[in-house]
Short mmCIF file of C-alpha atoms in Angstrom, two decimals:
data_model
loop_
_atom_site.label_atom_id
_atom_site.label_comp_id
_atom_site.label_asym_id
_atom_site.label_seq_id
_atom_site.Cartn_x
_atom_site.Cartn_y
_atom_site.Cartn_z
CA MET A 1 94.42 17.49 149.08
CA THR A 2 96.84 21.26 149.65
CA ASP A 3 95.80 22.53 146.17
CA ILE A 4 92.67 22.13 146.26
CA PHE A 5 92.55 24.08 150.16
CA ILE A 6 94.87 26.24 148.78
CA ILE A 7 92.39 27.46 145.29
CA ILE A 8 89.41 27.37 147.98
CA THR A 9 91.38 29.87 149.64
CA LEU A 10 92.32 31.84 146.73
CA ILE A 11 88.76 32.00 145.68
CA LEU A 12 87.35 33.20 148.89
CA LEU A 13 90.02 35.69 149.12
CA ASN A 14 88.88 36.91 145.71
CA GLY A 15 85.25 37.41 147.28
CA ILE A 16 86.35 39.37 149.73
CA PHE A 17 88.31 42.13 147.55
CA SER A 18 84.82 42.11 145.63
CA MET A 19 82.93 42.66 148.50
CA SER A 20 84.61 45.26 149.26
CA GLU A 21 84.94 46.86 146.20
CA ILE A 22 81.36 46.94 145.84
CA ALA A 23 80.50 48.15 149.85
CA LEU A 24 82.41 51.25 149.21
CA VAL A 25 81.27 52.26 146.38
CA SER A 26 78.04 51.32 147.69
CA ALA A 27 78.30 53.02 150.97
CA ARG A 28 76.60 55.75 151.87
CA LYS A 29 78.46 59.06 152.30
CA SER A 30 76.15 60.92 154.47
CA LYS A 31 75.76 57.93 157.05
CA LEU A 32 79.92 57.20 157.09
CA SER A 33 79.75 61.10 157.50
CA ALA A 34 77.89 60.77 160.78
CA GLU A 35 79.47 58.11 162.27
CA ALA A 36 83.48 59.49 161.89
CA LYS A 37 81.77 62.99 163.61
CA LYS A 38 80.83 60.66 166.38
CA GLY A 39 84.81 59.71 166.22
CA ASN A 40 84.54 55.82 164.73
CA ARG A 41 87.92 55.81 162.78
CA SER A 42 86.44 52.84 161.09
CA ALA A 43 84.00 55.33 158.99
CA ALA A 44 86.77 58.33 158.57
CA THR A 45 88.76 55.89 156.80
CA ALA A 46 86.38 54.76 154.97
CA LEU A 47 85.48 58.22 153.67
CA ARG A 48 88.83 58.68 152.76
CA LEU A 49 88.97 55.80 150.69
CA ILE A 50 86.08 56.64 148.62
CA GLU A 51 87.24 60.40 148.35
CA ASN A 52 90.19 58.44 146.78
CA PRO A 53 88.63 55.80 144.86
CA ASP A 54 91.81 55.46 142.64
CA ARG A 55 93.82 54.23 145.80
CA PHE A 56 91.60 51.59 147.00
CA LEU A 57 90.30 50.19 142.59
CA SER A 58 93.46 50.22 142.57
CA THR A 59 94.82 48.02 145.75
CA VAL A 60 91.62 45.73 145.14
CA GLN A 61 92.31 45.04 140.98
CA ILE A 62 95.99 44.37 142.36
CA GLY A 63 94.30 42.16 144.44
CA ILE A 64 92.16 40.05 142.71
CA THR A 65 94.65 40.18 139.44
CA LEU A 66 97.28 38.52 141.88
CA ILE A 67 94.75 35.62 142.93
CA GLY A 68 93.87 34.93 139.67
CA ILE A 69 97.59 34.26 138.88
CA LEU A 70 97.95 32.63 141.53
CA THR A 71 94.72 30.15 141.05
CA GLY A 72 95.17 29.69 137.59
CA LEU A 73 98.91 28.10 138.74
CA PHE A 74 97.82 25.88 141.50
CA SER A 75 94.20 24.56 139.10
CA GLY A 76 97.02 23.89 136.29
CA ALA A 77 99.17 21.08 135.08
CA ALA A 78 99.94 19.48 138.11
CA PHE A 79 96.01 19.43 139.27
CA ALA A 80 94.97 18.51 135.69
CA SER A 81 98.05 15.59 136.00
CA GLU A 82 96.32 14.13 138.95
CA LEU A 83 93.23 14.40 137.94
CA GLY A 84 93.82 12.74 135.11
CA ASP A 85 95.40 10.16 136.58
CA MET A 86 92.64 9.29 138.53
CA LEU A 87 90.25 9.05 135.20
CA CYS A 88 92.52 6.64 133.76
CA ARG A 89 92.55 4.28 136.60
CA ALA A 90 89.05 4.98 136.00
CA GLY A 91 89.11 2.91 132.77
CA ILE A 92 89.39 5.77 130.73
CA ALA A 93 91.88 6.59 128.22
CA ASP A 94 94.91 8.45 128.96
CA LYS A 95 94.93 10.80 126.33
CA THR A 96 91.06 11.55 126.73
CA ALA A 97 91.72 10.97 130.61
CA HIS A 98 93.81 14.51 130.92
CA SER A 99 92.17 16.53 128.09
CA LEU A 100 88.90 16.01 130.49
CA ALA A 101 90.67 16.78 133.66
CA GLN A 102 91.26 19.83 132.35
CA ILE A 103 87.97 20.64 130.66
CA LEU A 104 86.75 19.71 134.51
CA ILE A 105 89.23 21.42 135.99
CA VAL A 106 88.70 24.80 134.86
CA THR A 107 84.89 25.15 134.42
CA VAL A 108 84.59 23.85 138.35
CA VAL A 109 87.20 26.76 139.37
CA THR A 110 85.68 29.03 136.79
CA TYR A 111 81.93 28.57 138.16
CA LEU A 112 83.32 28.46 141.57
CA SER A 113 85.40 32.01 140.85
CA ILE A 114 82.22 33.53 139.62
CA VAL A 115 79.65 32.32 141.73
CA ILE A 116 81.99 32.02 145.36
CA GLY A 117 84.48 34.85 144.37
CA GLU A 118 82.19 37.52 142.46
CA LEU A 119 78.50 37.13 142.30
CA ILE A 120 77.59 36.23 146.06
CA PRO A 121 80.17 38.75 147.78
CA LYS A 122 79.00 41.44 145.94
CA ARG A 123 74.90 40.64 146.73
CA ILE A 124 76.77 40.70 150.13
CA GLY A 125 78.17 43.72 149.77
CA ILE A 126 75.48 45.94 148.11
CA ALA A 127 73.01 44.70 150.50
CA MET A 128 75.31 45.61 153.60
CA SER A 129 77.55 48.38 152.24
CA ASP A 130 78.09 50.78 155.10
CA ARG A 131 78.52 47.77 157.96
CA ILE A 132 81.24 45.89 155.52
CA SER A 133 82.57 49.63 154.72
CA LEU A 134 83.19 49.89 158.32
CA TRP A 135 84.93 46.22 158.97
CA ILE A 136 86.81 46.51 155.28
CA ALA A 137 88.05 50.01 155.59
CA PRO A 138 91.14 49.68 157.98
CA VAL A 139 92.21 46.49 155.45
CA MET A 140 92.09 48.11 152.22
CA HIS A 141 93.96 51.46 154.02
CA VAL A 142 96.78 48.96 154.90
CA LEU A 143 96.85 47.11 152.08
CA SER A 144 96.81 50.71 149.95
CA VAL A 145 99.91 51.78 151.97
CA VAL A 146 101.79 48.42 151.31
CA THR A 147 101.51 48.68 147.85
CA MET A 148 101.65 52.49 147.36
CA PRO A 149 104.50 51.97 145.38
CA LEU A 150 102.69 49.76 142.43
CA ILE A 151 99.37 52.12 142.93
CA TRP A 152 101.38 55.41 142.21
CA LEU A 153 102.75 53.33 138.94
CA LEU A 154 99.49 52.54 137.82
CA SER A 155 97.47 55.48 138.81
CA VAL A 156 101.02 57.30 136.63
CA SER A 157 100.05 55.01 133.21
CA THR A 158 95.87 55.19 133.88
CA ASN A 159 96.14 59.01 133.70
CA LEU A 160 98.64 59.08 130.96
CA ALA A 161 96.89 56.60 128.72
CA VAL A 162 93.47 58.71 129.16
CA ARG A 163 94.64 61.83 128.58
CA LEU A 164 96.35 60.63 125.68
CA LEU A 165 92.87 59.65 124.46
CA GLY A 166 91.14 63.00 124.63
CA LEU A 167 89.21 61.53 127.69
CA LYS A 168 87.91 64.08 130.58
CA ASN A 169 87.20 62.76 133.82
CA LYS A 170 83.42 62.61 134.66
CA SER A 171 81.56 65.34 137.01
CA THR A 172 80.77 64.18 139.92
CA VAL A 173 78.40 66.71 140.82
CA VAL A 174 74.40 65.04 141.54
CA THR A 175 71.91 67.01 139.55
CA GLU A 176 67.97 67.62 140.67
CA GLU A 177 67.57 65.00 137.96
CA GLU A 178 69.46 62.70 139.79
CA ILE A 179 67.83 63.73 143.10
CA ARG A 180 64.53 63.45 141.76
CA SER A 181 65.23 60.08 140.35
CA LEU A 182 66.45 58.65 143.80
CA ILE A 183 62.88 60.28 145.29
CA GLN A 184 60.81 58.32 143.08
CA GLU A 185 63.06 54.97 143.46
CA GLY A 186 62.25 55.59 147.32
CA THR A 187 58.77 55.58 146.52
CA GLU A 188 58.43 53.16 144.48
CA SER A 189 60.05 51.31 147.38
CA GLY A 190 57.82 52.17 150.23
CA GLN A 191 60.85 54.27 151.34
CA VAL A 192 58.97 57.92 150.95
CA GLN A 193 55.50 58.65 151.41
CA GLU A 194 54.17 60.05 148.25
CA VAL A 195 53.00 63.37 150.13
CA GLU A 196 56.96 63.23 151.07
CA GLN A 197 57.52 62.84 147.38
CA ASP A 198 55.85 65.74 146.34
CA ILE A 199 57.42 68.02 148.95
CA MET A 200 60.84 67.55 147.88
CA GLU A 201 60.17 67.74 144.14
CA ARG A 202 58.24 71.00 145.15
CA ALA A 203 61.34 72.45 147.15
CA LEU A 204 63.26 71.27 144.58
CA VAL A 205 61.31 73.93 141.51
CA MET A 206 60.90 76.65 144.51
CA GLY A 207 64.53 76.66 143.91
CA ASP A 208 64.44 78.42 140.34
CA GLN A 209 60.90 80.58 141.62
CA THR A 210 61.55 84.35 141.98
CA VAL A 211 59.11 86.28 144.53
CA GLY A 212 57.88 87.54 141.07
CA ARG A 213 56.66 84.60 139.82
CA ILE A 214 54.75 83.72 142.70
CA MET A 215 53.25 86.47 144.44
CA THR A 216 49.74 87.62 144.24
CA ASN A 217 49.18 89.94 140.84
CA ARG A 218 48.59 93.31 141.12
CA SER A 219 45.06 93.03 139.22
CA ASP A 220 43.98 90.38 142.32
CA ILE A 221 44.98 93.14 145.27
CA ILE A 222 42.48 94.12 147.60
CA SER A 223 43.73 97.72 148.52
CA LEU A 224 42.25 100.42 150.90
CA HIS A 225 42.58 104.00 150.57
CA SER A 226 43.11 106.54 153.53
CA ARG A 227 40.25 109.04 152.34
CA MET A 228 37.56 105.51 152.58
CA SER A 229 34.44 105.33 155.50
CA THR A 230 34.28 102.73 157.77
CA ASP A 231 31.30 100.82 155.99
CA GLU A 232 33.37 101.00 152.83
CA ILE A 233 36.49 99.32 154.70
CA LYS A 234 33.80 96.82 156.11
CA GLU A 235 32.01 96.00 152.94
CA ILE A 236 35.77 95.13 151.14
CA VAL A 237 37.49 93.55 154.38
CA PHE A 238 33.98 91.17 155.58
CA GLY A 239 33.52 90.38 151.32
CA ASN A 240 37.77 89.65 150.70
CA ILE A 241 39.59 88.74 153.77
CA HIS A 242 42.98 88.94 153.39
CA ARG A 243 46.15 88.72 155.45
CA CYS A 244 47.32 92.38 154.76
CA TYR A 245 46.19 95.11 152.90
CA PRO A 246 48.21 98.17 151.47
CA LEU A 247 47.15 101.24 152.24
CA TYR A 248 46.90 103.81 148.99
CA CYS A 249 47.56 107.45 149.87
CA GLU A 250 44.46 110.02 148.64
CA ASN A 251 46.35 110.31 145.30
CA GLY A 252 45.99 106.97 145.12
CA LYS A 253 49.39 106.11 143.24
CA GLU A 254 51.74 106.03 146.39
CA VAL A 255 51.68 103.33 149.20
CA LYS A 256 51.11 104.68 152.30
CA GLY A 257 51.65 101.48 154.12
CA ILE A 258 50.40 98.31 154.96
CA VAL A 259 46.95 97.25 157.34
CA SER A 260 47.03 93.84 158.97
CA VAL A 261 43.37 92.04 158.70
CA GLY A 262 43.82 91.59 162.63
CA LYS A 263 44.76 95.28 162.96
CA LEU A 264 42.23 96.30 160.74
CA LEU A 265 39.18 94.42 162.20
CA ARG A 266 40.02 95.81 165.55
CA ALA A 267 39.82 99.48 164.31
CA VAL A 268 36.65 98.59 162.43
CA ASP A 269 35.18 96.97 165.59
CA SER A 270 35.98 100.66 167.56
CA GLY A 271 34.07 102.62 165.18
CA ARG A 272 37.45 104.82 164.79
CA ILE A 273 40.13 104.14 162.51
CA ASP A 274 43.51 105.60 162.98
CA TRP A 275 45.30 104.54 160.09
CA SER A 276 48.77 105.97 161.20
CA GLY A 277 48.39 104.04 164.30
CA ILE A 278 47.29 100.45 162.38
CA ALA A 279 49.53 100.85 159.01
CA SER A 280 53.23 99.70 158.93
CA GLU A 281 55.98 100.65 156.86
CA PRO A 282 55.94 98.82 153.65
CA VAL A 283 58.40 96.22 152.84
CA TYR A 284 59.91 96.15 149.38
CA PHE A 285 60.94 93.15 147.76
CA PRO A 286 62.72 93.24 144.06
CA GLU A 287 60.94 91.01 141.40
CA SER A 288 64.10 88.90 140.46
CA MET A 289 64.46 88.18 145.02
CA THR A 290 64.41 84.47 145.00
CA ALA A 291 61.56 82.85 147.07
CA TYR A 292 63.72 81.06 149.28
CA ASP A 293 65.32 84.69 150.01
CA ALA A 294 62.20 85.85 150.64
CA LEU A 295 60.57 83.17 152.80
CA ALA A 296 64.03 83.46 155.24
CA VAL A 297 62.26 87.20 155.49
CA LEU A 298 58.86 86.29 156.01
CA LYS A 299 59.29 83.17 158.75
CA SER A 300 61.64 85.80 160.87
CA GLY A 301 58.07 87.10 161.87
CA ASP A 302 59.24 90.45 161.73
CA VAL A 303 57.01 90.76 158.07
CA GLU A 304 54.20 89.75 157.68
CA CYS A 305 53.72 90.64 153.89
CA ALA A 306 56.11 92.60 151.31
CA LEU A 307 55.18 94.50 148.20
CA VAL A 308 57.06 93.33 145.21
CA CYS A 309 57.87 96.17 142.74
CA ASP A 310 60.14 96.11 139.35
CA GLU A 311 63.17 97.44 137.87
CA PHE A 312 61.52 100.91 137.82
CA GLY A 313 60.18 100.51 140.82
CA ASP A 314 56.49 100.31 140.00
CA MET A 315 54.50 97.63 142.39
CA GLN A 316 53.47 94.63 140.41
CA GLY A 317 52.64 92.59 143.69
CA ILE A 318 52.26 91.08 146.95
CA ILE A 319 54.12 88.58 148.70
CA THR A 320 53.14 86.81 151.57
CA LEU A 321 54.37 83.74 153.89
CA ARG A 322 51.75 81.92 152.51
CA ASP A 323 52.55 82.46 149.11
CA VAL A 324 55.94 80.69 149.51
CA LEU A 325 54.18 77.74 151.22
CA GLU A 326 51.74 77.15 149.07
CA GLY A 327 54.58 76.67 146.97
CA LEU A 328 55.74 73.80 149.05
CA VAL A 329 52.97 71.87 149.49
CA GLY A 330 50.38 73.25 147.18
CA ILE A 331 47.23 75.29 147.05
CA ILE A 332 45.90 76.11 150.13
CA ASN A 333 41.99 76.53 150.35
CA ASP A 334 40.30 78.22 152.60
CA GLN A 335 36.73 77.95 152.95
CA SER A 336 35.85 81.19 151.33
CA ASP A 337 38.08 80.82 148.34
CA ALA A 338 37.00 80.05 145.28
CA PRO A 339 38.19 76.32 144.19
CA LEU A 340 40.85 77.01 141.44
CA ILE A 341 40.00 73.74 139.99
CA GLU A 342 36.79 71.90 140.00
CA PRO A 343 35.27 68.54 137.63
CA LEU A 344 32.62 68.95 135.05
CA GLY A 345 31.68 66.15 133.15
CA ASP A 346 35.18 64.24 131.86
CA GLY A 347 36.99 67.20 131.96
CA TYR A 348 38.27 70.05 134.49
CA ILE A 349 37.31 73.89 135.10
CA VAL A 350 40.61 75.41 135.75
CA ASP A 351 41.27 78.93 136.32
CA GLY A 352 43.70 80.46 134.49
CA GLN A 353 45.50 81.95 137.65
CA TYR A 354 46.01 78.33 138.89
CA ARG A 355 49.38 77.33 139.25
CA TRP A 356 51.62 75.45 136.55
CA TYR A 357 53.36 73.00 138.39
CA ASP A 358 50.16 72.15 140.89
CA PHE A 359 47.81 71.94 137.38
CA LEU A 360 50.40 69.43 136.45
CA ALA A 361 50.41 67.95 139.24
CA PHE A 362 47.16 67.62 139.36
CA MET A 363 46.52 65.41 136.14
CA ASP A 364 49.98 63.51 137.42
CA SER A 365 52.09 65.33 134.99
CA GLU A 366 54.81 66.65 137.12
CA TYR A 367 57.10 65.21 134.88
CA LEU A 368 56.55 67.98 132.10
CA TYR A 369 57.04 70.68 133.82
CA GLU A 370 60.26 72.72 133.26
CA PRO A 371 61.37 76.06 134.56
CA SER A 372 60.16 79.18 132.51
CA GLY A 373 59.41 82.86 132.81
CA TYR A 374 55.77 81.51 134.13
CA THR A 375 53.93 80.62 136.89
CA THR A 376 50.26 79.84 135.96
CA ILE A 377 48.69 78.03 133.05
CA ALA A 378 47.53 81.38 131.16
CA GLY A 379 50.83 82.48 131.20
CA TRP A 380 51.58 78.74 129.95
CA PHE A 381 49.29 79.53 127.30
CA LEU A 382 50.61 83.08 126.13
CA ASP A 383 53.98 81.82 126.52
CA THR A 384 53.38 78.72 124.21
CA TYR A 385 50.76 79.79 121.48
CA ARG A 386 52.11 83.90 121.48
CA HIS A 387 48.85 85.32 121.16
CA PHE A 388 45.79 86.47 123.17
CA PRO A 389 43.17 83.63 122.79
CA VAL A 390 39.63 84.41 122.06
CA GLU A 391 36.31 82.15 123.72
CA GLY A 392 35.89 78.74 122.82
CA GLU A 393 39.67 78.36 121.20
CA THR A 394 40.76 75.22 121.86
CA VAL A 395 44.43 73.61 121.90
CA GLU A 396 46.26 70.40 122.07
CA TRP A 397 48.94 69.67 124.19
CA GLN A 398 50.87 66.79 125.42
CA GLY A 399 47.49 64.08 125.22
CA LEU A 400 45.44 67.30 126.98
CA SER A 401 42.69 69.34 125.43
CA PHE A 402 41.97 73.20 126.46
CA ARG A 403 39.33 75.19 125.71
CA ILE A 404 39.01 79.19 126.62
CA LEU A 405 35.53 78.92 128.82
CA ASP A 406 35.72 82.25 130.04
CA MET A 407 38.03 85.88 128.63
CA ASP A 408 38.13 88.84 131.36
CA GLY A 409 39.43 91.63 129.11
CA PRO A 410 42.62 90.41 127.89
CA ARG A 411 43.19 87.97 131.19
CA ILE A 412 42.06 84.32 130.32
CA ASP A 413 39.72 83.68 133.28
CA LYS A 414 38.43 80.11 133.15
CA PHE A 415 39.75 76.69 131.35
CA LEU A 416 38.04 73.52 130.54
CA VAL A 417 40.81 71.06 130.34
CA LYS A 418 40.04 67.40 129.00
CA LYS A 419 42.65 64.41 128.54
CA ILE A 420 42.21 62.92 125.14
CA LYS A 421 40.80 59.81 124.11
CA GLN A 422 43.31 58.01 122.07
CA GLU A 423 42.00 55.76 119.61
CA GLU A 424 42.08 51.75 119.71
CA GLU A 425 43.75 50.85 117.10
#
């Protein structure tokens, strides 16, 4: 009876070690870090163990190995002999009874060790990893200190063997792909809303963007000239309302300043336009400036918009806070804006300036996005097929058909995009 009690105790101890191991491995460092900052000593201890996995994993392995040896000793010959004698008294032949006793003991102990000593504790450890980590960390810390000499010997031996095999430590840096996978898992489990997933994925994409790729291109800019009459300005502004307009000098080459739509409308209403009073000094961003650096400047409120220049100092476009926000939440359509994508039969008419990522997101194909040197669907076509198309040209890509509907000179104005129907086998 004593042997049975010892075996059950050893199996339960094995379960505690297994549960501790999986709990510390699965625990969220962010939550433990937050608890540690609040003064929780157990959380701080758990973090130290997690940051030095060789230490606590060696401790766990030592404990499990010793328990395995002790379990084998107590469930060995003595216990088998007692059970064999019981079977003999039940009328089974002596040799058969002792062989059967050994088989029964091995089977029962193995079953209990797997279920109670491994599977159930690990399930509990995964389900309650943070709570168990806080509870078990002080105990594991004490055990790791007690077994420090043995842990050191095991660590040195392991590192030597790894070095002889030519293996390198695996990088623990979290990649963007791993972050995307975690976000996707959260969405599938219902912990993350689809709109949250979309914004977080766009935020990752924005990290690779420069202002030169999210700006309003020079060809789309509505500009003003200091020699314009009030009527000409009214016609331009009321026909093309934007947050701000670049103001050119009389020669039409140099930008004199930036005029906000609010100041311009008030000046138009007054009937007298004093450019020096409403135009502000232009702010310049290099094309290579990151989108997030631009966001830091634009959100301060001191700068409404900035001119984007190339390495030669030539203006290539203009960028506003709205351009950056559209990169994070998608295209923001005003009632006056022409739609960039609209349905037509079994396909869609797509503006050539529609952002490539937004197009892929609309088609539920964000996984096809890769950082590149283009921003729009027109840029994708030119980069992929390396030629200027003609109207009516059709290409197929990733199950989609792209037909050039309209060209504006060398510029691709409209696409007709359809999903290619797969023939049933």
